[in-house]
Short mmCIF file of C-alpha atoms in Angstrom, two decimals:
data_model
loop_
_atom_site.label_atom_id
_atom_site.label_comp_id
_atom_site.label_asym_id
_atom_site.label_seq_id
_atom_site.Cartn_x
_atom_site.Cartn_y
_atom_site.Cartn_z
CA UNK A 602 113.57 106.42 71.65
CA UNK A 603 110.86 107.01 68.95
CA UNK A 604 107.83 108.37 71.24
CA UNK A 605 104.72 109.34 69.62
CA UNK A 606 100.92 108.77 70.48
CA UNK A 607 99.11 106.06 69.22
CA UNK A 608 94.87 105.75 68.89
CA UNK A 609 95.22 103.47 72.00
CA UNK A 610 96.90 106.37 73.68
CA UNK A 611 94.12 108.45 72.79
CA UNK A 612 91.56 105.97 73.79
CA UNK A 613 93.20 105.80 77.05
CA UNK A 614 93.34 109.65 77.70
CA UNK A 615 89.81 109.39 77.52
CA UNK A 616 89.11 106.94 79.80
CA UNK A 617 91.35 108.22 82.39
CA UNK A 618 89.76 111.91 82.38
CA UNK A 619 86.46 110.13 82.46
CA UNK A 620 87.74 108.13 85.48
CA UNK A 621 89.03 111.57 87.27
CA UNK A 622 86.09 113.51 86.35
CA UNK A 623 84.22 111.64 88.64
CA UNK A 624 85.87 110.71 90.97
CA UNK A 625 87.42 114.01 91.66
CA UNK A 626 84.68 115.20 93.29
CA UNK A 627 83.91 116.51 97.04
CA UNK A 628 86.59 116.04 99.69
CA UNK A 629 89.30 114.92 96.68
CA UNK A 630 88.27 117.79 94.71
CA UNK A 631 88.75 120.43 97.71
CA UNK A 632 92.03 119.00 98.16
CA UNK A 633 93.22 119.51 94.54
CA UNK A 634 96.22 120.84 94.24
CA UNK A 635 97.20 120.41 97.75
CA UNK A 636 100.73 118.66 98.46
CA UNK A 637 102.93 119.53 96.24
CA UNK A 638 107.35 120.08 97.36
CA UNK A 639 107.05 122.14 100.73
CA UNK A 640 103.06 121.52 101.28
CA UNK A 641 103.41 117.71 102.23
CA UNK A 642 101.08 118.97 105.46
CA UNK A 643 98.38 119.87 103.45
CA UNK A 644 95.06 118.00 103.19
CA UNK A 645 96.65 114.44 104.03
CA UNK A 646 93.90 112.62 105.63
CA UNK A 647 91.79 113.00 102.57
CA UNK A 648 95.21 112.56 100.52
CA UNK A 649 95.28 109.48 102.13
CA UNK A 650 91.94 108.58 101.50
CA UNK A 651 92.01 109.25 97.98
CA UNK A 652 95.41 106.73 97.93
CA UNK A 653 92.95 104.46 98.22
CA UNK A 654 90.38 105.49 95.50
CA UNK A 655 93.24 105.20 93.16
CA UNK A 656 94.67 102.01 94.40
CA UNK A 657 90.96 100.57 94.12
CA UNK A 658 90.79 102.12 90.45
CA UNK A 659 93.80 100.36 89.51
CA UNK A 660 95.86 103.26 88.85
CA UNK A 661 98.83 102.45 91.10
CA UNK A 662 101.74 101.11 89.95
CA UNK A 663 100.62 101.67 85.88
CA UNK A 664 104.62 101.51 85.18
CA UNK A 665 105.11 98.37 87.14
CA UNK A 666 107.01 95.24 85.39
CA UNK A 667 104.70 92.73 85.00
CA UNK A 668 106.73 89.76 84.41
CA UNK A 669 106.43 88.83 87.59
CA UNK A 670 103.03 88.99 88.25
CA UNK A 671 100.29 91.19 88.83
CA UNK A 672 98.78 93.06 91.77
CA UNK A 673 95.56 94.19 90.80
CA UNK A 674 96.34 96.91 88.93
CA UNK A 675 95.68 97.73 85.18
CA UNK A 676 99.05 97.22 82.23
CA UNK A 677 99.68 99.90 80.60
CA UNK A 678 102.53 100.84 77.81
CA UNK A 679 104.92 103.38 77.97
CA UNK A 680 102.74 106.11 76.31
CA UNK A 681 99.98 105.52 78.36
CA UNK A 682 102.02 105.81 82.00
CA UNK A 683 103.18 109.14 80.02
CA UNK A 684 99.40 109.95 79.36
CA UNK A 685 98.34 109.19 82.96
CA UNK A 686 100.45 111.34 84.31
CA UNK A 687 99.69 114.64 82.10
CA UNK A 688 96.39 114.30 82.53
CA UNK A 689 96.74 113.98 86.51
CA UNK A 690 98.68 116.62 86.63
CA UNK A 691 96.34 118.77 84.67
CA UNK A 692 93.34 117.23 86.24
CA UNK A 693 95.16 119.51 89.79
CA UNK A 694 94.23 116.06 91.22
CA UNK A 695 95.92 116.14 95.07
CA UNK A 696 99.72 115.28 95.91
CA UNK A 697 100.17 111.82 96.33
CA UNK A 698 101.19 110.46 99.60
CA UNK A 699 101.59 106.84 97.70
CA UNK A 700 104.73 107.79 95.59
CA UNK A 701 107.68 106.54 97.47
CA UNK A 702 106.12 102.82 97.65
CA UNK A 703 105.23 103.26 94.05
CA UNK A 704 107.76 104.71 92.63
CA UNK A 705 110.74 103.78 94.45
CA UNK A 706 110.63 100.71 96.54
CA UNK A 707 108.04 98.45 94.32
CA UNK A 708 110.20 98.57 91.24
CA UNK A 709 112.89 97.29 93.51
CA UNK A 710 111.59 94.76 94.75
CA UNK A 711 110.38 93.55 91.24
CA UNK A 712 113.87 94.00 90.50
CA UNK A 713 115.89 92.63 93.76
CA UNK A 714 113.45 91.52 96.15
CA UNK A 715 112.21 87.78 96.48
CA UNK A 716 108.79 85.93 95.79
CA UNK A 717 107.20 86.16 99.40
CA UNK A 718 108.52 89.87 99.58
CA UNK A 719 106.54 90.86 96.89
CA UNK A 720 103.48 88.83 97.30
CA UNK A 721 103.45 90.62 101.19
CA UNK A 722 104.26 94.29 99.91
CA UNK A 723 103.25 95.16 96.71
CA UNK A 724 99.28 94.69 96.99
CA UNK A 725 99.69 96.30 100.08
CA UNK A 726 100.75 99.28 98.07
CA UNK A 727 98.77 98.47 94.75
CA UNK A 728 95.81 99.37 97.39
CA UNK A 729 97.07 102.46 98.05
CA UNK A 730 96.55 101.15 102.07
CA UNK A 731 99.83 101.36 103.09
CA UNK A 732 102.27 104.00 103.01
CA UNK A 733 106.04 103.85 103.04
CA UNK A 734 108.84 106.44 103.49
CA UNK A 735 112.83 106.24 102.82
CA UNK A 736 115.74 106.07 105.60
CA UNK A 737 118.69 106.64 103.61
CA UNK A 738 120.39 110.45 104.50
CA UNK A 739 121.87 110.10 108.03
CA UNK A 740 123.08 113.88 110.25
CA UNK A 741 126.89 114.69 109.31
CA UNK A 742 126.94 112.52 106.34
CA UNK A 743 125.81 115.33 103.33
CA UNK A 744 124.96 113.29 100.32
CA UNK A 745 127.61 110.69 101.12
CA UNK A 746 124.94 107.45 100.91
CA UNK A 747 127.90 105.33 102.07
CA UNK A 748 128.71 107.18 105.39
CA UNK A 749 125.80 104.70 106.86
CA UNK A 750 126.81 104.62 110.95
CA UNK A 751 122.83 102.94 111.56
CA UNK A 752 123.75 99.72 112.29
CA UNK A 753 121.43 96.59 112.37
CA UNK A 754 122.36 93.52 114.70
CA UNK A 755 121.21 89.66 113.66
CA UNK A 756 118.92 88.87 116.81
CA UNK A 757 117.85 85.23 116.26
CA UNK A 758 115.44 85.36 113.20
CA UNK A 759 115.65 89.38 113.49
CA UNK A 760 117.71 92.07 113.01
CA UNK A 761 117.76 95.04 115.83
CA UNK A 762 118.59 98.46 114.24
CA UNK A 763 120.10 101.22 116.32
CA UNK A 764 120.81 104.37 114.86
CA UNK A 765 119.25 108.04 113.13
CA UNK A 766 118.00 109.04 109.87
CA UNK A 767 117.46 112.56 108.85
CA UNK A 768 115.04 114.25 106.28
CA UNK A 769 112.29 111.72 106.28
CA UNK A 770 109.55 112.55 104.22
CA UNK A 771 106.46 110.99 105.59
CA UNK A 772 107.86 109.64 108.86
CA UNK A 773 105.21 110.29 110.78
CA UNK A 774 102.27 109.03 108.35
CA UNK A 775 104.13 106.14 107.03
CA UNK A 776 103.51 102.44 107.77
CA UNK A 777 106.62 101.07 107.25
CA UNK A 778 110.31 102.49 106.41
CA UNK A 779 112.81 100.97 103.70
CA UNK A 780 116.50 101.30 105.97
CA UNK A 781 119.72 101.07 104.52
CA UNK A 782 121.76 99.60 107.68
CA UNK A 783 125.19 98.21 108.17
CA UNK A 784 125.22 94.84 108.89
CA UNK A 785 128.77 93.90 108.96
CA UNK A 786 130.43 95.68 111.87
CA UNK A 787 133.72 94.79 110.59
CA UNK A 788 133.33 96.24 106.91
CA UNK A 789 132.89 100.08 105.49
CA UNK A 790 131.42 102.23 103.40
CA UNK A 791 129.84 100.20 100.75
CA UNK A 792 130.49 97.18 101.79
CA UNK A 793 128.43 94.94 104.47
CA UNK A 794 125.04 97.37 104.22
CA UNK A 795 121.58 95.76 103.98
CA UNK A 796 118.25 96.86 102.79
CA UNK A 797 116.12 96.07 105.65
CA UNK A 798 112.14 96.45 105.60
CA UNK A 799 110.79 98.04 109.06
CA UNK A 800 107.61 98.66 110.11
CA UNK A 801 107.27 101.94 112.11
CA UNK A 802 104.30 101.18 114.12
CA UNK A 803 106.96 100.61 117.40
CA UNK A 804 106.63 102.24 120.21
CA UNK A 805 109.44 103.10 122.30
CA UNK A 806 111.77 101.50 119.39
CA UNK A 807 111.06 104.00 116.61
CA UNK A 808 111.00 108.05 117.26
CA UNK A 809 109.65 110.81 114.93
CA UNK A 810 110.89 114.42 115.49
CA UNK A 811 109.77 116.55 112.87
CA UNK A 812 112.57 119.37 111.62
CA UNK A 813 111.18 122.66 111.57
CA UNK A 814 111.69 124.29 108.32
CA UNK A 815 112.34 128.12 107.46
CA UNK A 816 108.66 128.08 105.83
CA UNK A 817 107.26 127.37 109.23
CA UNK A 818 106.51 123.80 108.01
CA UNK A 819 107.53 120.40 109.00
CA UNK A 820 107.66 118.49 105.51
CA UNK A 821 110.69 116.40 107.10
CA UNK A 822 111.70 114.39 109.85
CA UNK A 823 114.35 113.02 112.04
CA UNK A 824 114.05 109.17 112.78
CA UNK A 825 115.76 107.84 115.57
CA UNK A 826 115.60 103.76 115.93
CA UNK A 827 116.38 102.09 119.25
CA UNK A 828 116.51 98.23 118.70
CA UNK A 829 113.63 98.43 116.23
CA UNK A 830 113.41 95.48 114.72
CA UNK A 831 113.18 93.83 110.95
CA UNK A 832 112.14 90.62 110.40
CA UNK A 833 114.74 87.87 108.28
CA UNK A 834 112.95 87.86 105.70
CA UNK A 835 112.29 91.12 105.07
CA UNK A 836 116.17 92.14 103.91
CA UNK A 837 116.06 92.57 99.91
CA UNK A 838 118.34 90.90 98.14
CA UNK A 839 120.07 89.44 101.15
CA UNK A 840 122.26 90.58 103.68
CA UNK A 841 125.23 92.79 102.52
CA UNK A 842 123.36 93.24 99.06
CA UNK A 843 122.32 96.84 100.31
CA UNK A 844 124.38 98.57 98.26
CA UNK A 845 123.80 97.29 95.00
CA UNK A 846 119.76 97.33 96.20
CA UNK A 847 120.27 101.10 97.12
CA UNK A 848 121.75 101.88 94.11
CA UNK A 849 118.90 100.22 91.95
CA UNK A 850 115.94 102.13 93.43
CA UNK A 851 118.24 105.36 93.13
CA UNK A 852 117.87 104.74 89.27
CA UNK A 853 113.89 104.56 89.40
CA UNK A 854 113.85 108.31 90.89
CA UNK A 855 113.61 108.95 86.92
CA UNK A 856 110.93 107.96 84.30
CA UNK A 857 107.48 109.14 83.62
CA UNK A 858 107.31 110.92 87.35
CA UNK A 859 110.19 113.52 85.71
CA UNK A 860 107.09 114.23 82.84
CA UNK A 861 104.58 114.76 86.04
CA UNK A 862 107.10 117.11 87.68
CA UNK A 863 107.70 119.26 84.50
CA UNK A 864 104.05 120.02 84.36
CA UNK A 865 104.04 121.42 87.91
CA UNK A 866 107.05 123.13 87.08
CA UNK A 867 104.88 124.68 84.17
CA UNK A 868 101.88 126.00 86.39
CA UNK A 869 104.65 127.42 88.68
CA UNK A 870 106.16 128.88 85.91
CA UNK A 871 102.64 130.46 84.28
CA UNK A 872 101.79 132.07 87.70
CA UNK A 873 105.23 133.75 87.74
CA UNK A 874 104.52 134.84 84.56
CA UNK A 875 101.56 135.98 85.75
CA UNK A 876 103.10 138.00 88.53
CA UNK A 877 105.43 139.81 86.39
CA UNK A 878 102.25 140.96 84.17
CA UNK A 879 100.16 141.75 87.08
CA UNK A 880 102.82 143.88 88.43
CA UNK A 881 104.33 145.39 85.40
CA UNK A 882 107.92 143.95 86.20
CA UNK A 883 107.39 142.34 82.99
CA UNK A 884 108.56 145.55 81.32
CA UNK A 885 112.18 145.26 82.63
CA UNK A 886 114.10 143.91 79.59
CA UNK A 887 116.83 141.79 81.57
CA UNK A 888 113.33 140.33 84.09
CA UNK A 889 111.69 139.35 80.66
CA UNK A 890 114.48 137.62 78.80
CA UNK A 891 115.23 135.43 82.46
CA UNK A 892 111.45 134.48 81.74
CA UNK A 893 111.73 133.65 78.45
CA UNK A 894 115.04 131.61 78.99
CA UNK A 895 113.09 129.78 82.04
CA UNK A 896 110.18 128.77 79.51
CA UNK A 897 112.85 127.22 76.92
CA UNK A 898 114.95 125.25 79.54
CA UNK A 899 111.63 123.99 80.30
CA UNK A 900 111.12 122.62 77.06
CA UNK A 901 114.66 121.03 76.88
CA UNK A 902 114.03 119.33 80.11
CA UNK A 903 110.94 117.81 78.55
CA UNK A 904 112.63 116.94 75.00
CA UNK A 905 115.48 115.11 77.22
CA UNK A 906 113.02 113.30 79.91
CA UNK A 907 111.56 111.91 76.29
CA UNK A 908 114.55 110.88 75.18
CA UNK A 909 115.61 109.05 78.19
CA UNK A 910 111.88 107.47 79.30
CA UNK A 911 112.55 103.83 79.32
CA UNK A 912 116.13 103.19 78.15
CA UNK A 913 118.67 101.65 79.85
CA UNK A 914 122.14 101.55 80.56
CA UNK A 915 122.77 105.35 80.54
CA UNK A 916 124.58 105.89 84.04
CA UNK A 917 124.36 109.84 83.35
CA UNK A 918 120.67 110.30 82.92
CA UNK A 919 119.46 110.40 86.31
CA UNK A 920 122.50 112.87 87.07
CA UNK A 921 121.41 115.04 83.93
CA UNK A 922 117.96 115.14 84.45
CA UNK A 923 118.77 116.15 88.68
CA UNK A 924 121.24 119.25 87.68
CA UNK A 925 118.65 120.20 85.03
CA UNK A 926 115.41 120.52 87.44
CA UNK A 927 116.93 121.54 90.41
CA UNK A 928 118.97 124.05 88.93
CA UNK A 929 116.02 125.04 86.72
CA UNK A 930 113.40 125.28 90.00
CA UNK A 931 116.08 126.81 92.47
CA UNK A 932 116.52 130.07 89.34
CA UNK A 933 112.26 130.05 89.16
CA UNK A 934 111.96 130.33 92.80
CA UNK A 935 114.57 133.37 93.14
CA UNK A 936 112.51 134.96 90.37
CA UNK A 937 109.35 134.56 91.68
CA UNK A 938 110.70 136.86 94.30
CA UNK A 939 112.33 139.22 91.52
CA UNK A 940 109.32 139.99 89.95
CA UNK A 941 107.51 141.56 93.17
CA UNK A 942 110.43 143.49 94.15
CA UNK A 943 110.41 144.78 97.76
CA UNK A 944 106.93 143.60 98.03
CA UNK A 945 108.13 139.91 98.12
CA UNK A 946 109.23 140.39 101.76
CA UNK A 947 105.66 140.83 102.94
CA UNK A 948 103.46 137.75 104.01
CA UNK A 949 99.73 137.41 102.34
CA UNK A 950 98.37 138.68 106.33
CA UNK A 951 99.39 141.02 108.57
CA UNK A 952 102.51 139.50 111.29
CA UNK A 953 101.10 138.61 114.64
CA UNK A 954 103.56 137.35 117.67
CA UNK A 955 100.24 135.46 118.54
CA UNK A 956 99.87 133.18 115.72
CA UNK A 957 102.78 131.79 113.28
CA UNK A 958 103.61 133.99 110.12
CA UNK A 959 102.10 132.91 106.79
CA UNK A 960 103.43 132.31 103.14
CA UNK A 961 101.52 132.51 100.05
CA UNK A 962 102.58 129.53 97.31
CA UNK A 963 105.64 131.59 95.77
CA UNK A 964 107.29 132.49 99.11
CA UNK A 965 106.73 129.04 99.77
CA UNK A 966 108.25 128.50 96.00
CA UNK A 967 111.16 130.35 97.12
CA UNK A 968 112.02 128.78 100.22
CA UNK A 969 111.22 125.56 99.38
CA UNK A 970 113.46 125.48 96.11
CA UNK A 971 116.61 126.42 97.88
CA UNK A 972 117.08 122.80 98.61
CA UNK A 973 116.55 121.42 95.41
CA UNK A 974 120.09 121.56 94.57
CA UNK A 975 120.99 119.45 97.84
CA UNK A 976 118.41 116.83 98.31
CA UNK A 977 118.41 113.23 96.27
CA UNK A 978 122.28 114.13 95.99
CA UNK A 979 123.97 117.25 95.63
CA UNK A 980 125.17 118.77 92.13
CA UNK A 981 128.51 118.34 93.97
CA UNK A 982 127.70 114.38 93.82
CA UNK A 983 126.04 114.66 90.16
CA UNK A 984 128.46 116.20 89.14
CA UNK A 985 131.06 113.57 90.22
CA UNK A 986 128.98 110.53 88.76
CA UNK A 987 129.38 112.14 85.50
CA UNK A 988 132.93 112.37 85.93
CA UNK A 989 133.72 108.90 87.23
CA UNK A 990 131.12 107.16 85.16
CA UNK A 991 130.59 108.64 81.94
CA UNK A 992 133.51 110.72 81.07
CA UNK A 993 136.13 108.14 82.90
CA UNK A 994 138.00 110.43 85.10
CA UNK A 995 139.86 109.64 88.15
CA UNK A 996 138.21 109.03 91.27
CA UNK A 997 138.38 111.43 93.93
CA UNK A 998 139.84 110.59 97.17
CA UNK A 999 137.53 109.00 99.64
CA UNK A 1000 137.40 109.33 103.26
#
């Protein structure tokens, strides 16, 4: 598409740095910064509260289709979504805690979900006052979405779901839970799934474990339902749609939130830089050019997320843009690490056995990044989806 910046855009860049200039201030300012992949712990009460400030600011849900209706926040174009986001992002304002109901389930219901659904859930969200999280990935299933063995049983005007989910971001903070659920005992894989709506406040029903992660942290979560229960009404797009539904909101993961990413990637990128200079490692020829090489991939990731930012009908761009970034921050991580040499195996404090180790931001880079090739669907499965979809090659054999 033709993307440039108009005077409206540059209007708009002004009022939104005006609008975060003060209101990033005290608690919000402190936690700047805070949140980002691997640091979902940090700072969330005031994360939370913040939610809030933005939801009452109207800045939630700028990308939103507004054909069918609005939810009290503000329309803005494509640029200006674009422009929001770079100037958040350079602002350090704090991780959002808001972004899977934003980003991911709104649009889908816009797109799938029914009058009353979206009247109930998307203010809720607009508000920034209630927080949602995803149960798709289930144990033993890898990034095989169809492997779904969480079942959900019609009881009366309800459906009772039994079953586990794995890698739950925001399990334990969230108020409700989007759960893709078989339906239809007698069907498989894709077939006779539903996208059910659950609220997580049920005790006894729903149970949190949090998975210990290599970095000491506990970003994700296992969810374990015992005849929790969804409401009717509260399936999107009906029962048995849940795989079309599914697929839909897998589509949204790209857009302007790729553009936000990229400028994290950058400050990630400038303090390895950084690092290198600091520490002289710079002066090693092959260390410099695998710098240099990072910086221009960078770029191309950014001249492609521009070239795919709001068209349509391109069943390889989300599968691009994945192998890209997570190939891209899996290779920054391991050189963060190259840079410092031996030196990268020592924490920021001296060990204690009477307090748990600690990990400055690009240990925590490192660690963290080893799963970016795995999570929201292996390159193994990216990789495929080009194949089948794009370049028309036979189907692999299914299970």
């Amino acid at each position: 598409m033709d993307f440039e910046f108009g005077s409206a855009d540059g209007a708009f860049r002004g009022e939104v740095r005006d609008w975060l200039s003060r209101h990033l201030v005290g608690s919000h300012a402190a936690s700047g910064g805070l949140g980002g992949p691997g640091s979902e712990h940090e700072g969330f009460p005031a994360r939370r509260d913040w939610e809030r400030e933005l939801g009452a600011g109207g800045w939630i849900g700028l990308g939103w289709d507004r054909s069918r209706g609005s939810y009290g926040n503000r329309a803005a174009t494509l640029t200006q979504q674009v422009v929001w986001a770079e100037e958040y992002a350079r602002a350090r304002a704090p991780g959002r805690v808001g972004h899977i109901g934003e980003n991911l389930l709104a649009p889908t219901l816009i797109a799938y979900g029914d009058e009353v659904q979206r009247a109930r859930f998307l203010p809720g969200i607009a508000r920034g006052e209630e927080l949602w999280c995803q149960g798709y990935s289930e144990p033993d299933a890898g990034s095989d979405l169809a492997a779904v063995r969480t079942v959900a049983v019609r009881d009366g005007g309800a459906y009772r779901i039994s079953g586990q989910k794995i890698w739950t971001s925001l399990a334990r903070e969230a108020d409700w839970c989007f759960v893709l659920a078989r339906t239809d005992a007698g069907e498989r894989r894709h077939r006779g799934l539903s996208f059910l709506l659950v609220p997580m406040d049920q005790p006894g029903r729903i149970e949190v474990r949090p998975i210990r992660q290599m970095s000491g942290t506990s970003e994700f979560n296992e969810v374990f339902f015992d005849g929790a229960v969804a409401r009717g009404e509260h399936v999107v797009g009906g029962a048995g749609a849940g795989w079309r539904v599914a697929m839909g909101l897998l589509a949204w993961e790209r857009g302007v939130s790729t553009l936000v990413q990229q400028i994290g990637f950058a400050a990630e990128l400038s303090e390895v830089v950084g690092e290198a200079v600091g520490g002289g490692a710079v002066r090693d020829p092959v260390l410099r050019d695998q710098l240099i090489a990072q910086w221009a991939e960078l770029r191309v990731m950014r001249w492609n997320a521009l070239r795919t930012l709001g068209a349509s009908g391109d069943a390889g761009a989300p599968s691009v843009a994945k192998l890209l970034w997570g190939g891209w921050h899996r290779r920054l991580g391991e050189l963060a690490m190259r840079v410092r040499g031996a030196a990268a195996a020592a924490g920021p404090v001296a060990w204690s056995p009477e307090a748990p180790y600690e990990l400055d931001a690009l240990q925590r880079l490192f660690l963290f990044s080893r799963a970016d090739t795995l999570y929201g669907g292996s390159d193994e499965i990216q990789r495929n989806i080009l194949a089948e979809r794009v370049l028309g090659l036979p189907r692999g054999e299914r299970r």
